[in-house]
């Protein structure tokens, strides 16, 4: 009896505390991120990435006053990242919802701006009050109220049976629960977080080694003394310009004609005697 009481009051290890937080938050968080994205695979991926960060920063998250809210912020941020549109598997439409009423609600939700969709989900889906929703979305309370009222008005205009916020809350819960979404097991999430941390560490080491090698090569090949630049060429003055030959004088013309009239061997005085 005493031993069982000691085991019951023993502090949890970090892994046990993480598993407890994950088991409490992850299933509902997967359903919430599905309402944000309309994609089952992206919803599970967003929650796993969020809890990867939770496990990597567990000493910080463990003492946070709202660790579940910390994980929810990370999951929502990842799910709403605009970079997903460039991924091939997320370019097409998501999986269709079987029920026509749920499909209509999902279509209206996905047409809302992401900020309004997130505000509506936190307030009417999760059940946060207005100040908490404003704090989590990093917006002022009036801005949050404006986003909430706009989102509600759009849904009421297209789906009049959901004009009542209580009815909208029930439909959001039922829509998320009807998809049968399951979160990964906590040990697999912790192992994935540690694996990603090792990959990032190796990448950082490789980058550091490459940077050191580049710096060493630069230092080895760099000049060791200052070499002044060669000045540009200066113009040399006083040199006469190049002049072509002019016209022949009358005497030069007569001489040229005379030379042309002589024999090919030249004037007679140049012919060898007795040759």
Short mmCIF file of C-alpha atoms in Angstrom, two decimals, residues 53-188:
data_model
loop_
_atom_site.label_atom_id
_atom_site.label_comp_id
_atom_site.label_asym_id
_atom_site.label_seq_id
_atom_site.Cartn_x
_atom_site.Cartn_y
_atom_site.Cartn_z
CA UNK A 53 8.41 21.87 -31.11
CA UNK A 54 6.77 21.18 -27.75
CA UNK A 55 9.13 18.27 -27.09
CA UNK A 56 12.19 20.19 -28.32
CA UNK A 57 11.31 23.07 -25.96
CA UNK A 58 9.84 21.00 -23.19
CA UNK A 59 11.64 22.78 -20.32
CA UNK A 60 10.07 26.03 -21.53
CA UNK A 61 6.62 24.62 -22.35
CA UNK A 62 6.40 22.58 -19.14
CA UNK A 63 6.40 25.73 -17.00
CA UNK A 64 4.10 27.70 -19.31
CA UNK A 65 0.77 28.62 -17.75
CA UNK A 66 -1.09 27.21 -20.77
CA UNK A 67 0.93 24.48 -22.53
CA UNK A 68 -2.15 23.37 -24.46
CA UNK A 69 -2.58 26.89 -25.82
CA UNK A 70 1.12 26.98 -26.74
CA UNK A 71 0.72 23.81 -28.81
CA UNK A 72 -2.51 25.11 -30.36
CA UNK A 73 -0.82 28.31 -31.53
CA UNK A 74 1.99 26.33 -33.18
CA UNK A 75 -0.45 23.96 -34.88
CA UNK A 76 -2.63 26.78 -36.20
CA UNK A 77 0.37 28.74 -37.47
CA UNK A 78 1.68 25.73 -39.35
CA UNK A 79 -1.73 24.78 -40.74
CA UNK A 80 -2.39 28.30 -42.07
CA UNK A 81 1.07 28.79 -43.56
CA UNK A 82 0.79 30.12 -47.13
CA UNK A 83 3.72 27.94 -48.23
CA UNK A 84 1.49 24.84 -48.33
CA UNK A 85 -0.04 26.04 -51.59
CA UNK A 86 3.31 25.39 -53.32
CA UNK A 87 3.40 21.75 -52.22
CA UNK A 88 2.19 19.40 -55.00
CA UNK A 89 -0.03 17.30 -52.75
CA UNK A 90 -1.84 20.39 -51.41
CA UNK A 91 -2.52 22.15 -54.72
CA UNK A 92 -5.75 20.36 -55.52
CA UNK A 93 -8.97 20.38 -53.49
CA UNK A 94 -9.13 18.49 -50.23
CA UNK A 95 -11.04 15.31 -49.53
CA UNK A 96 -14.80 15.85 -49.93
CA UNK A 97 -17.06 15.60 -46.89
CA UNK A 98 -19.68 12.86 -47.29
CA UNK A 99 -22.64 14.67 -45.71
CA UNK A 100 -24.07 17.45 -47.94
CA UNK A 101 -24.84 19.77 -45.01
CA UNK A 102 -21.34 19.38 -43.61
CA UNK A 103 -19.90 19.84 -47.07
CA UNK A 104 -21.75 23.13 -47.45
CA UNK A 105 -20.48 24.36 -44.06
CA UNK A 106 -16.91 23.37 -44.90
CA UNK A 107 -17.12 25.19 -48.23
CA UNK A 108 -18.23 28.39 -46.49
CA UNK A 109 -15.51 28.07 -43.84
CA UNK A 110 -12.73 27.63 -46.39
CA UNK A 111 -13.87 30.72 -48.31
CA UNK A 112 -13.45 32.91 -45.22
CA UNK A 113 -10.14 34.77 -44.82
CA UNK A 114 -7.75 32.79 -42.66
CA UNK A 115 -7.82 35.37 -39.85
CA UNK A 116 -11.62 35.29 -39.68
CA UNK A 117 -11.68 31.49 -39.90
CA UNK A 118 -9.21 31.20 -37.03
CA UNK A 119 -11.10 33.71 -34.89
CA UNK A 120 -14.42 31.95 -35.50
CA UNK A 121 -12.94 28.56 -34.64
CA UNK A 122 -11.37 29.78 -31.41
CA UNK A 123 -14.47 31.62 -30.23
CA UNK A 124 -17.36 29.47 -31.49
CA UNK A 125 -15.50 26.18 -31.79
CA UNK A 126 -12.98 25.97 -28.96
CA UNK A 127 -14.96 28.26 -26.66
CA UNK A 128 -12.38 30.94 -25.80
CA UNK A 129 -13.67 34.33 -24.74
CA UNK A 130 -12.98 37.47 -26.74
CA UNK A 131 -9.83 38.67 -24.89
CA UNK A 132 -8.29 35.17 -25.03
CA UNK A 133 -9.08 34.90 -28.73
CA UNK A 134 -7.56 38.33 -29.34
CA UNK A 135 -4.41 37.39 -27.43
CA UNK A 136 -3.99 34.10 -29.27
CA UNK A 137 -4.48 35.69 -32.70
CA UNK A 138 -2.23 38.65 -31.77
CA UNK A 139 -4.94 41.19 -32.56
CA UNK A 140 -6.75 43.87 -30.61
CA UNK A 141 -10.10 43.09 -29.04
CA UNK A 142 -12.07 45.38 -31.43
CA UNK A 143 -10.36 43.79 -34.43
CA UNK A 144 -11.14 40.32 -33.12
CA UNK A 145 -14.79 41.26 -32.58
CA UNK A 146 -14.96 42.69 -36.10
CA UNK A 147 -13.53 39.48 -37.60
CA UNK A 148 -15.94 37.34 -35.59
CA UNK A 149 -19.01 39.34 -36.60
CA UNK A 150 -17.97 39.29 -40.27
CA UNK A 151 -17.43 35.54 -40.24
CA UNK A 152 -20.78 34.94 -38.54
CA UNK A 153 -22.59 37.21 -40.99
CA UNK A 154 -21.14 35.37 -43.99
CA UNK A 155 -22.16 31.98 -42.57
CA UNK A 156 -25.64 33.25 -41.66
CA UNK A 157 -26.14 34.67 -45.15
CA UNK A 158 -25.23 31.40 -46.87
CA UNK A 159 -26.49 28.98 -44.22
CA UNK A 160 -29.44 30.64 -42.43
CA UNK A 161 -30.01 27.66 -40.14
CA UNK A 162 -26.61 28.42 -38.50
CA UNK A 163 -27.32 32.06 -37.66
CA UNK A 164 -27.55 31.15 -33.97
CA UNK A 165 -24.01 30.89 -32.46
CA UNK A 166 -25.02 27.91 -30.33
CA UNK A 167 -26.20 26.01 -33.41
CA UNK A 168 -22.97 26.95 -35.20
CA UNK A 169 -20.93 25.63 -32.27
CA UNK A 170 -22.74 22.28 -32.34
CA UNK A 171 -22.33 21.95 -36.09
CA UNK A 172 -18.61 22.74 -35.91
CA UNK A 173 -18.11 20.09 -33.24
CA UNK A 174 -20.15 17.49 -35.12
CA UNK A 175 -18.42 18.28 -38.42
CA UNK A 176 -14.96 17.79 -36.91
CA UNK A 177 -15.97 14.67 -34.98
CA UNK A 178 -17.58 12.98 -37.99
CA UNK A 179 -14.28 12.76 -39.90
CA UNK A 180 -12.80 10.02 -37.70
CA UNK A 181 -9.43 11.76 -37.44
CA UNK A 182 -6.77 10.11 -35.33
CA UNK A 183 -3.53 11.53 -33.99
CA UNK A 184 -0.23 9.68 -33.99
CA UNK A 185 0.99 7.92 -30.87
CA UNK A 186 3.08 9.99 -28.40
CA UNK A 187 6.25 7.83 -28.64
CA UNK A 188 6.23 8.20 -32.43
#
